[in-house]
Tab-separated table of C-alpha atoms in Angstrom:
chain	number	residue	atom	x	y	z
K	1	UNK	CA	-6.148	-17.142	28.221
K	2	UNK	CA	-6.130	-13.510	29.225
K	3	UNK	CA	-2.953	-12.556	27.313
K	4	UNK	CA	-2.229	-12.178	23.608
K	5	UNK	CA	0.746	-11.616	21.325
K	6	UNK	CA	-0.169	-10.029	18.015
K	7	UNK	CA	1.996	-10.875	14.946
K	8	UNK	CA	1.912	-8.195	12.241
K	9	UNK	CA	-0.818	-5.549	11.867
K	10	UNK	CA	-0.050	-1.807	11.476
K	11	UNK	CA	-1.225	1.597	12.487
K	12	UNK	CA	-4.984	1.895	13.182
K	13	UNK	CA	-5.607	-1.798	12.644
K	14	UNK	CA	-3.206	-2.561	15.459
K	15	UNK	CA	-5.194	-0.271	17.738
K	16	UNK	CA	-8.564	-1.724	16.675
K	17	UNK	CA	-7.526	-5.316	17.418
K	18	UNK	CA	-5.904	-4.432	20.736
K	19	UNK	CA	-8.934	-2.554	21.858
K	20	UNK	CA	-11.272	-5.368	20.833
K	21	UNK	CA	-9.219	-7.873	22.760
K	22	UNK	CA	-9.324	-5.591	25.839
K	23	UNK	CA	-13.151	-5.478	25.651
K	24	UNK	CA	-13.048	-9.274	26.071
K	25	UNK	CA	-10.653	-9.175	28.976
K	26	UNK	CA	-7.550	-10.069	26.966
K	27	UNK	CA	-4.346	-8.082	27.437
K	28	UNK	CA	-1.965	-7.571	24.634
K	29	UNK	CA	1.603	-7.851	25.907
K	30	UNK	CA	3.420	-7.124	22.633
K	31	UNK	CA	3.215	-6.790	18.866
K	32	UNK	CA	5.749	-8.581	16.700
K	33	UNK	CA	6.779	-6.669	13.650
K	34	UNK	CA	10.106	-6.254	11.764
K	35	UNK	CA	9.129	-2.935	10.249
K	36	UNK	CA	8.108	-0.820	13.237
K	37	UNK	CA	10.089	-2.453	16.026
K	38	UNK	CA	11.319	-0.071	18.672
K	39	UNK	CA	8.000	1.763	18.723
K	40	UNK	CA	5.058	1.184	21.018
K	41	UNK	CA	1.341	1.825	21.148
K	42	UNK	CA	-0.316	2.805	24.470
K	43	UNK	CA	2.504	1.220	26.432
K	44	UNK	CA	2.507	-2.019	24.456
K	45	UNK	CA	5.966	-2.575	22.798
K	46	UNK	CA	6.467	-3.431	19.196
K	47	UNK	CA	9.317	-5.908	19.076
K	48	UNK	CA	11.311	-8.010	16.625
K	49	UNK	CA	11.089	-11.827	16.757
K	50	UNK	CA	14.509	-11.965	18.372
K	51	UNK	CA	13.118	-10.097	21.403
K	52	UNK	CA	10.239	-12.570	22.012
K	53	UNK	CA	12.043	-14.657	24.704
K	54	UNK	CA	11.595	-11.729	27.083
K	55	UNK	CA	7.843	-12.109	26.696
K	56	UNK	CA	7.184	-15.735	26.139
K	57	UNK	CA	8.469	-17.360	29.386
K	58	UNK	CA	5.446	-19.087	30.903
K	59	UNK	CA	3.207	-17.567	28.236
K	60	UNK	CA	-0.122	-19.484	27.898
K	61	UNK	CA	-2.164	-17.072	25.894
K	62	UNK	CA	-3.260	-16.504	22.278
K	63	UNK	CA	-0.983	-15.830	19.351
K	64	UNK	CA	-2.819	-13.835	16.686
K	65	UNK	CA	-1.587	-13.906	13.091
K	66	UNK	CA	-2.983	-10.813	11.284
K	67	UNK	CA	-1.953	-11.693	7.768
K	68	UNK	CA	-2.667	-14.579	5.408
K	69	UNK	CA	0.247	-16.928	5.187
K	70	UNK	CA	0.085	-17.257	1.406
K	71	UNK	CA	3.760	-17.381	0.371
K	72	UNK	CA	7.005	-18.964	1.495
K	73	UNK	CA	8.367	-15.628	2.812
K	74	UNK	CA	5.445	-15.246	5.214
K	75	UNK	CA	5.584	-18.903	6.199
K	76	UNK	CA	9.296	-18.557	7.007
K	77	UNK	CA	8.596	-15.415	9.104
K	78	UNK	CA	5.754	-17.090	11.048
K	79	UNK	CA	7.801	-20.275	11.678
K	80	UNK	CA	10.630	-18.111	12.938
K	81	UNK	CA	8.315	-16.330	15.349
K	82	UNK	CA	6.655	-19.497	16.680
K	83	UNK	CA	10.032	-21.019	17.179
K	84	UNK	CA	10.632	-18.542	20.065
K	85	UNK	CA	7.843	-19.939	22.190
K	86	UNK	CA	8.889	-22.412	24.908
K	87	UNK	CA	5.846	-24.723	24.343
K	88	UNK	CA	2.986	-25.151	21.913
K	89	UNK	CA	0.616	-22.182	22.006
K	90	UNK	CA	-2.912	-21.515	20.764
K	91	UNK	CA	-2.431	-19.809	17.363
K	92	UNK	CA	-5.279	-18.102	15.576
K	93	UNK	CA	-4.905	-17.774	11.825
K	94	UNK	CA	-5.657	-14.621	9.895
K	95	UNK	CA	-9.233	-15.600	9.098
K	96	UNK	CA	-9.862	-17.012	12.572
K	97	UNK	CA	-8.682	-13.735	14.107
K	98	UNK	CA	-11.081	-11.549	12.120
K	99	UNK	CA	-14.001	-13.960	12.414
K	100	UNK	CA	-13.632	-14.303	16.160
K	101	UNK	CA	-12.838	-10.614	16.734
K	102	UNK	CA	-15.026	-9.002	14.004
K	103	UNK	CA	-15.435	-5.857	16.128
K	104	UNK	CA	-11.947	-4.974	14.929
K	105	UNK	CA	-13.445	-4.484	11.403
K	106	UNK	CA	-16.453	-2.578	12.764
K	107	UNK	CA	-14.102	-0.174	14.538
K	108	UNK	CA	-12.211	0.401	11.305
K	109	UNK	CA	-15.411	1.095	9.431
K	110	UNK	CA	-16.728	3.430	12.176
K	111	UNK	CA	-13.734	5.740	11.970
K	112	UNK	CA	-13.580	5.519	8.158
K	113	UNK	CA	-10.063	4.014	8.064
K	114	UNK	CA	-8.738	3.940	4.525
K	115	UNK	CA	-11.380	2.740	2.068
K	116	UNK	CA	-13.862	1.460	4.713
K	117	UNK	CA	-15.503	4.880	5.204
K	118	UNK	CA	-19.191	4.638	4.615
K	119	UNK	CA	-19.931	7.732	2.577
K	120	UNK	CA	-19.242	6.411	-0.924
K	121	UNK	CA	-21.474	5.903	-3.920
K	122	UNK	CA	-22.214	2.168	-4.228
K	123	UNK	CA	-23.881	2.603	-7.570
K	124	UNK	CA	-20.899	4.257	-9.028
K	125	UNK	CA	-18.721	1.558	-7.584
K	126	UNK	CA	-20.820	-1.092	-9.287
K	127	UNK	CA	-20.793	0.815	-12.591
K	128	UNK	CA	-16.983	0.605	-12.700
K	129	UNK	CA	-17.209	-3.157	-13.171
K	130	UNK	CA	-18.343	-2.599	-16.821
K	131	UNK	CA	-15.159	-0.511	-17.476
K	132	UNK	CA	-12.854	-3.382	-16.547
K	133	UNK	CA	-11.261	-5.704	-19.052
K	134	UNK	CA	-11.126	-9.078	-17.502
K	135	UNK	CA	-13.194	-11.306	-15.166
K	136	UNK	CA	-10.571	-11.248	-12.427
K	137	UNK	CA	-10.742	-7.466	-12.193
K	138	UNK	CA	-14.539	-7.556	-12.076
K	139	UNK	CA	-14.457	-10.245	-9.369
K	140	UNK	CA	-12.088	-8.177	-7.253
K	141	UNK	CA	-14.259	-5.068	-7.338
K	142	UNK	CA	-17.489	-7.107	-6.728
K	143	UNK	CA	-15.851	-8.818	-3.738
K	144	UNK	CA	-14.533	-5.485	-2.475
K	145	UNK	CA	-18.102	-4.097	-2.437
K	146	UNK	CA	-19.522	-7.195	-0.761
K	147	UNK	CA	-16.845	-7.062	1.926
K	148	UNK	CA	-17.610	-3.372	2.580
K	149	UNK	CA	-21.317	-4.240	3.016
K	150	UNK	CA	-20.880	-7.316	5.235
K	151	UNK	CA	-17.331	-7.262	6.707
K	152	UNK	CA	-17.423	-10.966	6.011
K	153	UNK	CA	-13.764	-12.098	5.824
K	154	UNK	CA	-14.679	-14.730	3.233
K	155	UNK	CA	-15.152	-11.889	0.633
K	156	UNK	CA	-11.423	-11.040	0.776
K	157	UNK	CA	-9.541	-12.017	-2.292
K	158	UNK	CA	-6.076	-13.674	-2.107
K	159	UNK	CA	-3.349	-11.077	-2.533
K	160	UNK	CA	-1.062	-11.744	-5.449
K	161	UNK	CA	2.464	-10.793	-6.222
K	162	UNK	CA	4.378	-9.124	-7.588
K	163	UNK	CA	2.804	-5.654	-7.133
K	164	UNK	CA	3.169	-3.304	-10.176
K	165	UNK	CA	4.238	-6.092	-12.564
K	166	UNK	CA	1.686	-8.855	-12.003
K	167	UNK	CA	2.619	-11.917	-13.979
K	168	UNK	CA	-0.708	-12.444	-15.777
K	169	UNK	CA	-0.814	-8.949	-17.300
K	170	UNK	CA	2.598	-9.364	-18.875
K	171	UNK	CA	3.286	-5.615	-18.813
K	172	UNK	CA	6.781	-6.074	-20.192
K	173	UNK	CA	5.259	-6.614	-23.642
K	174	UNK	CA	4.062	-3.046	-23.658
K	175	UNK	CA	7.337	-1.470	-22.398
K	176	UNK	CA	10.084	-0.425	-24.892
K	177	UNK	CA	13.603	-1.827	-24.564
K	178	UNK	CA	14.721	1.595	-23.241
K	179	UNK	CA	12.148	2.997	-20.954
K	180	UNK	CA	11.480	5.945	-18.598
K	181	UNK	CA	9.656	5.651	-15.276
K	182	UNK	CA	7.817	8.376	-13.373
K	183	UNK	CA	7.400	7.217	-9.758
K	184	UNK	CA	4.983	9.462	-7.836
K	185	UNK	CA	5.088	8.526	-4.161
K	186	UNK	CA	8.481	6.923	-4.550
K	187	UNK	CA	8.889	6.184	-0.780
K	188	UNK	CA	12.546	5.103	-0.388
K	189	UNK	CA	13.026	3.649	-3.881
K	190	UNK	CA	11.633	0.151	-3.338
K	191	UNK	CA	9.529	0.193	-6.465
K	192	UNK	CA	12.448	1.733	-8.428
K	193	UNK	CA	14.644	-1.222	-7.447
K	194	UNK	CA	11.969	-3.838	-8.134
K	195	UNK	CA	10.834	-2.604	-11.553
K	196	UNK	CA	14.352	-1.993	-12.742
K	197	UNK	CA	15.545	-5.466	-11.722
K	198	UNK	CA	12.409	-7.250	-12.962
K	199	UNK	CA	12.427	-5.576	-16.407
K	200	UNK	CA	16.121	-6.203	-16.853
K	201	UNK	CA	15.213	-9.884	-16.863
K	202	UNK	CA	13.394	-9.126	-20.142
K	203	UNK	CA	16.310	-7.122	-21.567
K	204	UNK	CA	14.679	-3.757	-20.718
K	205	UNK	CA	16.918	-0.845	-19.760
K	206	UNK	CA	15.873	2.149	-17.537
K	207	UNK	CA	17.207	5.301	-19.107
K	208	UNK	CA	15.345	7.923	-17.026
K	209	UNK	CA	14.007	7.563	-13.525
K	210	UNK	CA	11.892	10.370	-12.022
K	211	UNK	CA	11.086	9.967	-8.301
K	212	UNK	CA	8.652	12.245	-6.484
K	213	UNK	CA	8.521	11.964	-2.659
K	214	UNK	CA	7.087	14.473	-0.203
K	215	UNK	CA	8.355	13.099	3.050
K	216	UNK	CA	11.873	14.445	3.817
K	217	UNK	CA	13.124	11.337	5.621
K	218	UNK	CA	11.850	9.008	2.866
K	219	UNK	CA	13.295	11.303	0.282
K	220	UNK	CA	16.745	11.175	1.861
K	221	UNK	CA	16.658	7.402	1.670
K	222	UNK	CA	15.368	7.565	-1.904
K	223	UNK	CA	18.358	9.578	-2.954
K	224	UNK	CA	20.753	7.049	-1.333
K	225	UNK	CA	18.935	4.142	-3.009
K	226	UNK	CA	19.109	5.711	-6.540
K	227	UNK	CA	22.757	6.802	-6.049
K	228	UNK	CA	23.747	3.300	-5.021
K	229	UNK	CA	21.771	1.397	-7.709
K	230	UNK	CA	21.768	3.593	-10.847
K	231	UNK	CA	23.629	2.515	-13.984
K	232	UNK	CA	26.400	4.718	-15.439
K	233	UNK	CA	24.189	6.037	-18.330
K	234	UNK	CA	20.960	6.122	-16.330
K	235	UNK	CA	19.552	9.655	-15.770
K	236	UNK	CA	17.465	10.567	-12.768
K	237	UNK	CA	15.286	13.442	-11.519
K	238	UNK	CA	14.525	13.331	-7.797
K	239	UNK	CA	12.136	15.911	-6.265
K	240	UNK	CA	11.153	16.418	-2.641
K	241	UNK	CA	7.724	17.802	-3.355
K	242	UNK	CA	4.080	16.690	-3.145
K	243	UNK	CA	1.855	16.119	-6.117
K	244	UNK	CA	-1.552	17.789	-6.469
K	245	UNK	CA	-4.010	19.252	-8.916
K	246	UNK	CA	-2.471	22.739	-8.577
K	247	UNK	CA	0.594	24.380	-7.235
K	248	UNK	CA	0.082	25.064	-3.503
K	249	UNK	CA	1.309	24.160	-0.083
K	250	UNK	CA	-0.003	21.125	1.729
K	251	UNK	CA	0.221	20.105	5.389
K	252	UNK	CA	0.737	16.455	6.311
K	253	UNK	CA	2.168	14.283	9.023
K	254	UNK	CA	5.847	13.451	8.551
K	255	UNK	CA	6.736	10.053	9.986
K	256	UNK	CA	9.446	8.642	7.685
K	257	UNK	CA	7.251	5.578	7.029
K	258	UNK	CA	4.844	4.367	4.384
K	259	UNK	CA	2.125	6.218	6.352
K	260	UNK	CA	3.581	9.635	5.744
K	261	UNK	CA	0.250	11.416	5.229
K	262	UNK	CA	-1.957	9.568	7.715
K	263	UNK	CA	-1.865	9.398	11.523
K	264	UNK	CA	0.192	6.583	12.909
K	265	UNK	CA	-0.402	4.942	16.312
K	266	UNK	CA	3.149	3.689	16.629
K	267	UNK	CA	5.432	6.654	17.179
K	268	UNK	CA	8.966	6.699	18.572
K	269	UNK	CA	8.886	8.662	21.779
K	270	UNK	CA	6.749	11.536	20.407
K	271	UNK	CA	3.991	12.114	17.949
K	272	UNK	CA	4.544	12.794	14.299
K	273	UNK	CA	4.675	16.506	13.498
K	274	UNK	CA	2.877	18.441	10.911
K	275	UNK	CA	4.995	19.941	8.109
K	276	UNK	CA	4.138	22.060	5.092
K	277	UNK	CA	5.412	20.919	1.713
K	278	UNK	CA	5.238	22.420	-1.781
K	279	UNK	CA	2.705	20.593	-3.850
K	280	UNK	CA	3.058	20.741	-7.532
K	281	UNK	CA	0.790	20.075	-10.575
K	282	UNK	CA	3.142	17.855	-12.611
K	283	UNK	CA	1.884	19.227	-15.911
K	284	UNK	CA	3.815	22.382	-15.086
K	285	UNK	CA	6.955	20.573	-13.996
K	286	UNK	CA	7.133	18.045	-16.808
K	287	UNK	CA	5.752	19.932	-19.744
K	288	UNK	CA	6.962	18.158	-22.885
K	289	UNK	CA	8.153	15.041	-21.044
K	290	UNK	CA	7.120	11.565	-21.999
K	291	UNK	CA	7.188	8.513	-19.738
K	292	UNK	CA	6.684	4.866	-20.450
K	293	UNK	CA	5.603	3.833	-16.931
K	294	UNK	CA	3.754	6.031	-14.434
K	295	UNK	CA	3.080	4.837	-10.840
K	296	UNK	CA	0.921	6.957	-8.418
K	297	UNK	CA	0.691	6.057	-4.739
K	298	UNK	CA	0.263	9.279	-2.687
K	299	UNK	CA	-1.735	8.259	0.380
K	300	UNK	CA	-5.181	9.625	-0.484
K	301	UNK	CA	-4.418	12.443	-2.810
K	302	UNK	CA	-4.145	10.136	-5.827
K	303	UNK	CA	-7.093	11.651	-7.793
K	304	UNK	CA	-5.838	15.220	-7.070
K	305	UNK	CA	-2.359	14.222	-8.247
K	306	UNK	CA	-3.669	12.592	-11.475
K	307	UNK	CA	-5.826	15.674	-12.145
K	308	UNK	CA	-2.677	17.844	-12.172
K	309	UNK	CA	-0.870	15.614	-14.707
K	310	UNK	CA	-3.433	15.087	-17.457
K	311	UNK	CA	-1.138	16.412	-20.205
K	312	UNK	CA	1.711	14.235	-19.093
K	313	UNK	CA	-0.523	11.166	-19.127
K	314	UNK	CA	-2.085	11.863	-22.494
K	315	UNK	CA	1.196	12.775	-24.192
K	316	UNK	CA	3.056	9.837	-22.691
K	317	UNK	CA	0.413	7.187	-23.488
K	318	UNK	CA	2.123	5.322	-20.703
K	319	UNK	CA	1.228	2.259	-18.638
K	320	UNK	CA	-0.309	3.891	-15.574
K	321	UNK	CA	-0.486	2.161	-12.199
K	322	UNK	CA	-2.739	3.974	-9.655
K	323	UNK	CA	-3.602	2.828	-6.145
K	324	UNK	CA	-7.293	2.440	-5.354
K	325	UNK	CA	-7.319	1.686	-1.663
K	326	UNK	CA	-6.721	4.992	0.160
K	327	UNK	CA	-10.344	6.284	-0.024
K	328	UNK	CA	-13.554	4.435	-0.900
K	329	UNK	CA	-14.171	6.940	-3.697
K	330	UNK	CA	-10.919	5.902	-5.394
K	331	UNK	CA	-12.443	2.665	-6.679
K	332	UNK	CA	-14.704	4.594	-8.984
K	333	UNK	CA	-13.272	8.125	-9.306
K	334	UNK	CA	-9.892	6.939	-10.705
K	335	UNK	CA	-11.291	4.464	-13.281
K	336	UNK	CA	-13.853	7.084	-14.403
K	337	UNK	CA	-11.032	9.632	-14.662
K	338	UNK	CA	-9.001	7.312	-16.829
K	339	UNK	CA	-12.026	6.365	-18.982
K	340	UNK	CA	-12.675	10.086	-19.785
K	341	UNK	CA	-8.989	10.891	-20.307
K	342	UNK	CA	-7.682	7.988	-22.432
K	343	UNK	CA	-8.588	6.523	-25.772
K	344	UNK	CA	-8.076	2.894	-26.545
K	345	UNK	CA	-6.938	1.802	-23.108
K	346	UNK	CA	-7.644	-1.453	-21.190
K	347	UNK	CA	-8.230	-1.388	-17.390
K	348	UNK	CA	-7.356	-4.129	-14.981
K	349	UNK	CA	-7.549	-4.306	-11.102
K	350	UNK	CA	-5.291	-6.461	-9.004
K	351	UNK	CA	-5.195	-6.735	-5.228
K	352	UNK	CA	-1.693	-7.124	-3.807
K	353	UNK	CA	-2.342	-6.842	-0.055
K	354	UNK	CA	-4.586	-8.009	2.734
K	355	UNK	CA	-8.014	-6.303	3.132
K	356	UNK	CA	-7.593	-4.881	-0.365
K	357	UNK	CA	-4.621	-2.756	0.747
K	358	UNK	CA	-2.277	-2.290	-2.190
K	359	UNK	CA	-5.115	-2.716	-4.709
K	360	UNK	CA	-3.918	-1.204	-8.017
K	361	UNK	CA	-5.582	-0.121	-11.225
K	362	UNK	CA	-3.468	-0.840	-14.274
K	363	UNK	CA	-4.265	1.279	-17.297
K	364	UNK	CA	-2.643	-0.210	-20.394
K	365	UNK	CA	-2.721	1.325	-23.820
K	366	UNK	CA	-4.133	-1.002	-26.538
K	367	UNK	CA	-1.686	-1.900	-29.318
């Protein structure tokens, strides 16, 4: 079995797995992905499931599944992909892939991808556990630390859905019937659509949506999303700026994907190009504003962004959702920041993605 087809994976992790397979004499012939289809990495095409028949005729290699199949949506996708193979094939599950090809994880750690970078303060990470308000949150952070230390796949926690409104936290209880939402790192409006729809089920009405997105391509899609979905009496503020601790200009890679500020290994035809964008301390932009929900997901500048909006956060006394997975320091710097900033808040951590991607800190004001 000297050929492989990889289902899923993204960016650097795609590269690491492909390179690990090559070291063992296994050639990756394609990646299957609905998000980045039409791209390629190092001559290996990224295709949709419908394109698989071009690659599966006579195929007798490995099929590597790079995500846990933990919900019906993923199971349907996997079944669809496997349905395109002419005969039964050797399929490695998510855990089997990363146990058998553990060098993939070592490569990720060696280059410091996302939160796997080694130069972090373990003692500060451990101390954060005492700030958290439930046993699930403490278990997630403890497991995160153990996985960093060992790269043992068994320390991964099961991702849970839905992101930003996890069922067990019942955030709707803390949100007024008419609410405002500050969405920092709004991407193309996916969180806007989800939160608006989900809270409507509880009789909640969005009256002001404020979306901040630095990537021009994503911002254009965000504008379309809001224009198509907003209610007649719903107000919106959409800004094509970055968020930082001070007013300045920042340079980042524009890709029009969720990886706007990090290097991507799957580019269409040419590499992403560097652009300069205006970065704003949101305390200067939204002086006097109050929000009921604040979400921050800005690809590694999260603590800088939060530092530039202290007044907004304190004055709003909002539910704050901040991503913890972009840098290893985030897991302690952001909870420490909130602990110093807020009075009478509870802090919860939930992991919504594989490998602790989409791990979010929920800061909730106490009644």
